[in-house]
Amino acid sequence: MSELISLTKDGEVAVITVNNPPVNALSPGVPEGIASAIEAVSKDEDVKAVVLIGSGSTFIAGADIKEFGKVTGGEKKGGSLLPLLLAIEDCPKPTIAAIHGTAFGGGLEVAMAFHYRVAAASAQVGQPEVKLGIIPGAAGTQRLPRLAGVEKAVEMCAFGEPVKAKAAFECGIVDRIVEGDLLAGAVAFAREIIASGVTPQKSRERNDKLGDEQTNAPIFAAARDQARKTRRGQTAPVAAIDAVEAATKLSFNEGCKRESELFQQCLFGDQSKALIHVFFGEREVAKIPDVPKGTPTIGINKAAVVGAGTMGGGITMNYANAGIPVLLKETSQEFLDRGLATIRKNYSNSVKKGRFSQEVMDHRMALITPTLTYDGFEEADIVTEAVFEGMDLKKQVFGELDKVCKPGAIIASNTSTLNIDEIASVTSRPEFVIGHHYFSPANVMRLLEIVRGKATSKEVIATSMALSKKLKKVGVLVGNCRGFVGNRMLAPYGREAQFLVEEGAAPQDVDGALYKFGLAMGPIAMGDLAGLDVGWRIRKEYKHLEDPTVRHPLVADRLCEMGRFGQKTGAGWYRYDENRKPIPDPEVDKLIEQASAEAGIERRQIGEQEIVERTMYALVNEGAKILEEGYALRAVDIDIIYINGYGFPAWRGGPMWFADTVGVKNVYDRISEFHAQHGKVWEPAPLLKTLAEQDRTFADFDKGKITATA
Ligand code: 3H9
């Protein structure tokens, strides 16, 4: 029929195949092709039933997301898929969608317009649109409650999590699970339907699962409550709940109209643009210009971790979770026991919460071999060092590893700030040394900053990027500057948070404003969580590099001198109760006031807007410098780092995207004001100035529409 859609026959069963790699998205031509194939088979007297299947690794994975930007950017008009789906559903012959891989978004909506759905056991179905800041736009919110019931439809449409084939069968989305060859199973199913002579029921005409006001009200109330808590600040989940609610109160056609209005509102909103930027960004970061696809990689079959502290333990869990046997080394039995006990406790909590079974936990624990020596390290394909942050100690450990590791093994450091080249210099194989900077808790946070040293080989980089995927992380390649990308930006961000406190804002004001902005946690509370002693140790390490002519925060060091390291000591910027709830502490207020007075800082009322601008623009300004200096490949890499490692709200697109939405010129002007008021630390990044002058964005920079000036 066309390159995208082919039509063949297996006896009296017509088979329509979608062929739009890589994920059979509903790009222009695909829905039209399916509809005209349906029209053709409707007229073909030899055909008694129709099967739709996807070629390659998946059924239709949804609308073509690239098209959304064209519509919101005014490049093309958005069309509705609904008329086509109604025409498909009105086919006079039984229609069967055969699902493998993922029937997501518009893919599931197409499948639900078919009379029956059969699925491979490994298939998944879902309405993940909310993750893109939109809602289903082709009757998903109207058909799903009719097939699966209101509760399941709300869960799937508002929270976007996929459902495996077995569960989809149990709730009525799928009519049969096919073991073995899917197409053969689907054709056999079609023949059964033909033989039975039943007239298929259209999903849009089913009302038996829609419930009534009394049963539905608590479902919607609970979902709205959950959305408020777990999708804080996001508009799409609430819109999705509204749309499913419309299905229970309006006719199918009226419900579709309501869905369409809500879909349009979401699509043209800032959040969907930001989340679509994030979707493509997460895939873009895997692309490294000088390490192309196909670069040879090292097989990672055995791993080792040095250091069983918080980070080492989390990293060890990552390997075990991915099924990779891992040695875990400590210097004393006490530390080793403590580290293992924490790992066991973390796994037990997951079992208690039903995330996986006891059997899975036992298997993962069995993959971890605790040790006090380097015995067995000679077999490891990768060793990750996670000892305390200090150059001398790191060098000592790398010197030891150089002696015990086999040739060709990767030696990665989990340093969060130290110079990878200096660490590598003590080894005879700097090309195999790389930074693998995990974020605490390392078994939970998705980010892995992969730090390229000057000698790191392309093979080691390619292996690290592939490994990040295997460990279910988002790997982002960064350059070797102090603090790399994430923590380098964190320094001015944390600095401004502390300056604001010294100038008159309470710690809870600063944290409150940024929490409201959408961050998972404000910077002051984050410092307490991470441990104030970490930064203290780093500041001492780099004391010699400090510029004495610029202002430095005063309070954090004093808190550390008092033994207030944060949550771990029960007190830092805040006091903590047994539930780790932060409680403002008058003792700290006094300390801050004293520090302000000693430095001659006049305290004043500071509003939320200034808090957000000072902290966010500090991130943006440093991000622009990093970009210009080439330590991040693209602005979107910085965004992905902040969203996955620092609790930045994805629906704001990351700090650089946020700057684009505010307007780079507006950001630059405000930074220039801060520069005039607060001096040197606010010197605007030259790239920011260039973009502002040329009325460009960071997205333009990524597209190569502008090059840095420096
Ligand atoms: C929707 O359907 C709205 C409806 O209600 C209709 C309204 C009218 N479009 O992730 P991968 C690209 S909204 C365009 O690495 P995996 C992706 O960028 C949509 N491109 O593979 C990448 O390109 P590249 C609802 C897409 O195997 C390549 O395909 N659907 C799309 O790890 C491979 O992707 C979704 O939200 C797309 N829909 O995972 C599903 N999907 O190689 C979104 C992928 O150049 N997609 N690409 O970097 C996914 O969740 C995953 O891609 C999937 C495969 C699980 C399918």
Coordinates of C-alpha atoms in Angstrom, one line a residue, residues 134-537:
I134 CA -0.2 16.2 27.7
I135 CA -3.1 13.8 28.1
P136 CA -4.4 11.1 25.6
G137 CA -5.8 13.0 22.7
A138 CA -7.5 10.3 20.6
A139 CA -10.2 9.0 23.0
G140 CA -7.9 7.1 25.3
T141 CA -9.5 8.7 28.3
Q142 CA -12.9 7.7 27.0
R143 CA -12.2 4.2 25.7
L144 CA -10.0 3.0 28.5
P145 CA -12.6 3.3 31.3
R146 CA -15.0 1.5 29.1
L147 CA -12.6 -1.4 28.7
A148 CA -10.7 -1.5 31.9
G149 CA -12.9 0.3 34.4
V150 CA -12.6 3.8 35.8
E151 CA -10.0 3.1 38.5
K152 CA -7.6 1.5 36.1
A153 CA -8.2 4.2 33.5
V154 CA -7.5 7.0 36.0
E155 CA -4.3 5.2 37.2
M156 CA -3.0 4.7 33.6
C157 CA -4.0 8.1 32.2
A158 CA -3.1 10.3 35.2
F159 CA 0.2 8.6 36.2
G160 CA 1.4 7.2 33.0
E161 CA 2.8 3.9 34.2
P162 CA 2.7 1.1 31.7
V163 CA 0.8 -2.1 32.3
K164 CA 2.2 -5.5 31.4
A165 CA 0.2 -7.9 29.1
K166 CA -1.0 -10.2 31.9
A167 CA -2.4 -7.3 33.9
A168 CA -3.9 -5.8 30.8
F169 CA -5.6 -9.1 30.1
E170 CA -6.9 -9.3 33.7
C171 CA -8.5 -5.8 33.5
G172 CA -10.0 -6.2 30.1
I173 CA -7.8 -4.2 27.8
V174 CA -6.4 -7.3 26.1
D175 CA -8.6 -10.2 25.1
R176 CA -5.9 -12.9 24.8
I177 CA -2.3 -13.4 25.5
V178 CA -0.5 -15.2 22.7
E179 CA 2.3 -17.5 23.5
G180 CA 4.7 -18.1 20.6
D181 CA 4.4 -16.4 17.2
L182 CA 2.2 -13.3 17.6
L183 CA 0.9 -13.0 14.1
A184 CA 0.0 -16.7 13.9
G185 CA -1.8 -16.4 17.2
A186 CA -3.6 -13.3 16.1
V187 CA -4.7 -14.9 12.8
A188 CA -5.9 -18.0 14.7
F189 CA -7.9 -15.7 17.0
A190 CA -9.4 -14.0 14.0
R191 CA -10.5 -17.4 12.6
E192 CA -12.1 -18.3 15.8
I193 CA -14.1 -15.0 15.7
I194 CA -15.1 -15.7 12.1
A195 CA -16.2 -19.2 13.0
S196 CA -18.2 -18.0 16.0
G197 CA -20.2 -15.6 13.9
V198 CA -20.4 -13.1 16.8
T199 CA -20.8 -9.4 16.0
P200 CA -18.0 -7.6 17.7
Q201 CA -18.8 -4.9 20.2
K202 CA -17.3 -1.4 19.7
S203 CA -15.5 -0.2 22.8
R204 CA -17.1 3.3 22.4
E205 CA -20.6 1.6 22.8
R206 CA -19.7 -0.2 26.0
N207 CA -20.9 1.4 29.2
D208 CA -21.0 -1.5 31.6
K209 CA -17.7 -0.6 33.4
L210 CA -18.3 3.1 33.8
G211 CA -19.7 2.8 37.3
D212 CA -21.8 5.4 39.0
E213 CA -21.4 8.7 40.8
Q214 CA -21.1 6.9 44.2
T215 CA -18.4 4.5 43.3
N216 CA -16.5 6.9 41.1
A217 CA -16.4 10.0 43.4
P218 CA -13.8 8.4 45.8
I219 CA -11.7 7.2 42.9
F220 CA -11.4 10.7 41.4
A221 CA -10.8 12.3 44.9
A222 CA -8.0 9.8 45.7
A223 CA -6.4 10.3 42.3
R224 CA -6.5 14.1 42.6
D225 CA -5.0 13.8 46.1
Q226 CA -2.2 11.5 44.8
A227 CA -1.5 13.8 41.8
R228 CA -1.2 16.8 44.2
K229 CA 1.3 14.9 46.3
T230 CA 3.3 12.9 43.7
R231 CA 3.0 15.2 40.6
R232 CA 3.3 18.5 42.5
G233 CA 3.1 21.5 40.2
Q234 CA 2.1 19.5 37.1
T235 CA -1.1 20.3 35.2
A236 CA -1.5 17.2 32.9
P237 CA -2.2 14.6 35.6
V238 CA -5.2 16.6 36.9
A239 CA -6.4 17.3 33.3
A240 CA -6.2 13.5 32.6
I241 CA -8.4 12.8 35.7
D242 CA -10.9 15.5 34.5
A243 CA -11.0 13.8 31.1
V244 CA -11.7 10.3 32.5
E245 CA -14.3 11.9 34.8
A246 CA -15.9 13.3 31.7
A247 CA -16.2 9.8 30.3
T248 CA -18.4 8.8 33.3
K249 CA -20.6 11.9 33.0
L250 CA -21.0 12.6 29.3
S251 CA -21.7 10.6 26.1
F252 CA -18.8 9.2 24.2
N253 CA -18.8 12.0 21.7
E254 CA -19.2 14.8 24.3
G255 CA -16.5 13.1 26.4
C256 CA -14.2 13.2 23.4
K257 CA -14.8 16.9 22.9
R258 CA -13.9 17.5 26.5
E259 CA -10.8 15.4 26.2
S260 CA -9.8 17.3 23.1
E261 CA -10.2 20.7 24.8
L262 CA -8.0 19.5 27.7
F263 CA -5.5 18.0 25.3
Q264 CA -5.1 21.3 23.4
Q265 CA -4.7 23.3 26.7
C266 CA -1.9 20.9 27.8
L267 CA -0.2 20.8 24.4
F268 CA 0.0 24.5 24.1
G269 CA 1.2 25.0 27.7
D270 CA 4.8 25.5 28.8
Q271 CA 4.9 22.2 30.7
S272 CA 4.5 20.0 27.7
K273 CA 7.1 21.9 25.7
A274 CA 9.5 21.5 28.6
L275 CA 8.7 17.8 29.1
I276 CA 9.1 17.0 25.4
H277 CA 12.4 18.8 25.5
V278 CA 13.4 16.5 28.3
F279 CA 12.1 13.4 26.4
F280 CA 14.4 14.1 23.5
G281 CA 17.1 15.5 25.8
E282 CA 17.4 12.1 27.6
R283 CA 18.1 10.5 24.2
E284 CA 20.3 13.3 22.9
V285 CA 22.8 13.0 25.8
A286 CA 23.7 9.5 24.6
K287 CA 25.0 11.0 21.4
I288 CA 28.7 12.0 21.6
P289 CA 30.1 13.5 18.5
D290 CA 33.5 11.9 18.6
V291 CA 32.4 8.6 20.1
P292 CA 29.9 7.5 17.5
K293 CA 27.5 4.5 17.7
G294 CA 29.5 1.4 17.0
T295 CA 32.6 2.4 19.0
P296 CA 33.9 -0.9 20.5
T297 CA 33.0 -1.5 24.1
I298 CA 34.4 -3.6 26.9
G299 CA 32.2 -6.4 28.2
I300 CA 31.2 -5.8 31.8
N301 CA 30.7 -9.2 33.4
K302 CA 32.3 -8.7 36.8
A303 CA 32.6 -5.5 38.9
A304 CA 34.2 -4.4 42.1
V305 CA 33.6 -1.4 44.4
V306 CA 36.1 0.1 46.8
G307 CA 34.4 1.6 49.9
A308 CA 31.1 0.4 51.5
G309 CA 29.9 3.7 52.7
T310 CA 26.7 5.4 51.5
M311 CA 27.9 5.8 48.0
G312 CA 29.8 2.6 47.6
G313 CA 26.8 0.6 49.0
G314 CA 24.4 2.2 46.5
I315 CA 26.8 1.7 43.6
T316 CA 27.2 -2.0 44.6
M317 CA 23.4 -2.3 44.6
N318 CA 23.3 -0.9 41.0
Y319 CA 25.6 -3.6 39.8
A320 CA 23.7 -6.4 41.6
N321 CA 20.4 -5.0 40.4
A322 CA 21.7 -5.4 36.8
G323 CA 22.7 -9.0 37.5
I324 CA 26.5 -8.2 37.6
P325 CA 28.5 -10.0 40.3
V326 CA 30.3 -7.4 42.4
L327 CA 33.1 -7.5 45.0
L328 CA 32.7 -4.9 47.8
K329 CA 35.9 -4.0 49.6
E330 CA 36.3 -2.2 52.9
T331 CA 39.2 -1.6 55.2
S332 CA 37.7 -3.0 58.3
Q333 CA 35.2 -5.7 59.2
E334 CA 33.1 -3.2 61.1
F335 CA 32.7 -0.9 58.1
L336 CA 32.0 -3.8 55.8
D337 CA 29.3 -5.2 58.1
R338 CA 27.7 -1.8 58.4
G339 CA 27.7 -1.3 54.6
L340 CA 26.2 -4.7 54.0
A341 CA 23.6 -4.2 56.7
T342 CA 22.5 -1.0 54.9
I343 CA 22.3 -2.8 51.6
R344 CA 20.2 -5.6 53.2
K345 CA 17.9 -3.0 54.9
N346 CA 17.4 -1.1 51.6
Y347 CA 16.5 -4.4 49.8
S348 CA 14.2 -5.5 52.6
N349 CA 12.3 -2.2 52.5
S350 CA 11.8 -2.8 48.7
V351 CA 10.5 -6.3 49.4
K352 CA 8.2 -5.0 52.1
K353 CA 6.8 -2.3 49.7
G354 CA 6.2 -5.1 47.1
R355 CA 8.7 -3.7 44.5
F356 CA 10.2 -7.2 44.1
S357 CA 10.1 -10.6 45.8
Q358 CA 12.3 -12.0 48.6
E359 CA 13.7 -14.4 46.0
V360 CA 14.9 -11.4 43.9
M361 CA 16.5 -9.9 46.9
D362 CA 18.3 -13.1 47.8
H363 CA 19.6 -13.4 44.3
R364 CA 20.9 -9.8 44.4
M365 CA 22.5 -10.3 47.8
A366 CA 24.2 -13.4 46.5
L367 CA 25.8 -11.4 43.7
I368 CA 27.6 -9.2 46.3
T369 CA 30.8 -10.6 47.7
P370 CA 32.2 -8.6 50.7
T371 CA 35.9 -8.6 51.1
L372 CA 38.7 -6.9 53.1
T373 CA 41.4 -7.6 50.5
Y374 CA 42.0 -7.0 46.8
D375 CA 41.7 -10.8 46.1
G376 CA 39.5 -11.3 43.1
F377 CA 40.0 -7.8 41.8
E378 CA 42.1 -9.2 39.0
E379 CA 38.9 -10.6 37.4
A380 CA 36.9 -7.4 37.5
D381 CA 36.1 -5.7 34.2
I382 CA 35.4 -2.5 36.1
V383 CA 36.3 -1.2 39.5
T384 CA 34.5 1.8 41.0
E385 CA 36.3 3.6 43.7
A386 CA 34.0 5.2 46.3
V387 CA 36.2 6.2 49.2
F388 CA 36.2 9.5 51.1
E389 CA 36.6 12.6 49.0
G390 CA 40.3 13.6 49.4
M391 CA 43.0 13.6 46.7
D392 CA 45.7 11.8 48.7
L393 CA 43.4 9.0 49.6
K394 CA 42.1 8.6 46.1
K395 CA 45.7 8.6 44.7
Q396 CA 46.6 5.9 47.2
V397 CA 43.7 3.7 46.2
F398 CA 44.3 4.2 42.5
G399 CA 47.9 3.3 42.9
E400 CA 46.9 0.1 44.6
L401 CA 44.2 -0.6 41.9
D402 CA 46.7 -0.1 39.2
K403 CA 48.7 -3.0 40.6
V404 CA 45.9 -5.5 41.1
C405 CA 43.5 -4.8 38.1
K406 CA 43.9 -6.8 34.9
P407 CA 45.0 -4.9 31.8
G408 CA 42.0 -3.5 30.0
A409 CA 39.9 -3.1 33.2
I410 CA 38.1 0.2 33.7
I411 CA 39.0 2.1 36.9
A412 CA 36.3 4.6 37.7
S413 CA 36.3 7.1 40.5
N414 CA 33.1 8.3 42.1
T415 CA 34.7 11.6 43.0
S416 CA 32.2 14.5 43.0
T417 CA 34.7 17.3 42.4
L418 CA 38.3 16.1 42.2
N419 CA 40.6 16.2 39.1
I420 CA 40.3 12.9 37.2
D421 CA 43.6 13.6 35.4
E422 CA 45.4 14.0 38.7
I423 CA 43.9 10.8 40.0
A424 CA 44.8 9.0 36.7
S425 CA 48.3 10.2 36.9
V426 CA 49.3 7.7 39.6
T427 CA 48.3 4.8 37.3
S428 CA 50.2 3.3 34.4
R429 CA 46.9 3.4 32.3
P430 CA 45.2 6.8 32.4
E431 CA 43.3 5.8 29.3
F432 CA 41.3 3.4 31.4
V433 CA 40.5 5.9 34.1
I434 CA 37.2 7.7 34.1
G435 CA 34.9 9.5 36.5
H436 CA 31.6 7.8 37.4
H437 CA 29.9 10.3 39.5
Y438 CA 26.7 8.9 41.1
F439 CA 24.2 10.9 43.1
S440 CA 23.0 10.0 46.5
P441 CA 21.2 7.7 47.1
A442 CA 23.2 6.0 44.3
N443 CA 20.8 3.1 43.9
V444 CA 17.8 5.5 43.4
M445 CA 19.0 8.7 41.6
R446 CA 19.0 8.2 37.9
L447 CA 21.9 10.5 37.0
L448 CA 25.4 9.2 36.3
E449 CA 27.9 12.0 35.4
I450 CA 30.6 10.3 33.3
V451 CA 33.7 12.4 33.5
R452 CA 36.1 12.3 30.7
G453 CA 39.8 12.7 31.5
K454 CA 42.3 14.0 29.0
A455 CA 43.6 10.5 28.3
T456 CA 40.3 8.5 28.7
S457 CA 39.8 6.3 25.7
K458 CA 36.8 6.3 23.5
E459 CA 36.2 2.7 24.2
V460 CA 36.0 3.4 27.9
I461 CA 33.6 6.3 27.3
A462 CA 31.4 4.2 25.0
T463 CA 31.4 1.4 27.6
S464 CA 30.5 3.8 30.4
M465 CA 27.6 5.2 28.4
A466 CA 26.3 1.7 27.6
L467 CA 26.8 0.6 31.2
S468 CA 24.7 3.6 32.4
K469 CA 21.8 2.2 30.4
K470 CA 22.3 -1.3 31.8
L471 CA 22.3 0.1 35.3
K472 CA 19.1 2.0 34.4
K473 CA 20.8 5.4 34.7
V474 CA 20.9 8.4 32.5
G475 CA 24.6 8.8 31.7
V476 CA 25.8 12.3 30.7
L477 CA 29.3 12.8 29.5
V478 CA 31.0 15.9 31.1
G479 CA 34.4 17.4 31.1
N480 CA 37.0 17.4 33.9
C481 CA 36.6 20.7 35.6
R482 CA 36.2 21.3 39.3
G483 CA 32.9 19.9 40.4
F484 CA 32.3 18.8 36.8
V485 CA 28.9 20.1 35.6
G486 CA 26.4 19.5 38.4
N487 CA 28.4 20.4 41.5
R488 CA 30.2 23.2 39.7
M489 CA 26.9 24.8 39.2
L490 CA 25.8 23.9 42.7
A491 CA 28.6 26.0 44.1
P492 CA 27.2 29.5 43.0
Y493 CA 23.6 28.2 43.6
G494 CA 24.4 27.2 47.2
R495 CA 26.5 30.4 47.6
E496 CA 23.5 32.6 46.7
A497 CA 21.2 30.6 49.0
Q498 CA 23.6 31.3 51.9
F499 CA 24.1 35.0 50.9
L500 CA 20.3 35.4 50.9
V501 CA 20.2 34.0 54.5
E502 CA 23.0 36.3 55.5
E503 CA 21.1 39.2 54.0
G504 CA 17.9 38.5 55.9
A505 CA 15.9 35.5 54.6
A506 CA 15.4 32.6 57.0
P507 CA 16.7 29.2 55.8
Q508 CA 13.1 28.0 55.6
D509 CA 12.2 31.1 53.4
V510 CA 14.9 30.1 50.9
D511 CA 13.9 26.4 50.9
G512 CA 10.2 27.3 50.8
A513 CA 10.5 29.5 47.8
L514 CA 12.4 26.9 45.8
Y515 CA 10.2 24.1 46.9
K516 CA 7.3 26.2 45.6
F517 CA 9.2 26.7 42.4
G518 CA 9.1 22.9 42.0
L519 CA 12.4 21.7 43.3
A520 CA 12.2 18.4 45.3
M521 CA 14.1 20.2 48.1
G522 CA 15.5 23.6 48.8
P523 CA 19.3 24.1 48.8
I524 CA 19.7 24.6 52.5
A525 CA 17.8 21.4 53.4
M526 CA 19.7 19.6 50.6
G527 CA 23.0 20.6 52.2
D528 CA 21.8 19.1 55.5
L529 CA 20.8 15.9 53.7
A530 CA 24.1 15.5 51.8
G531 CA 26.1 16.3 54.9
L532 CA 27.7 19.7 55.4
D533 CA 31.0 18.1 56.2
V534 CA 31.4 17.0 52.6
G535 CA 31.5 20.6 51.4
W536 CA 33.6 21.6 54.3
R537 CA 36.2 19.0 53.5

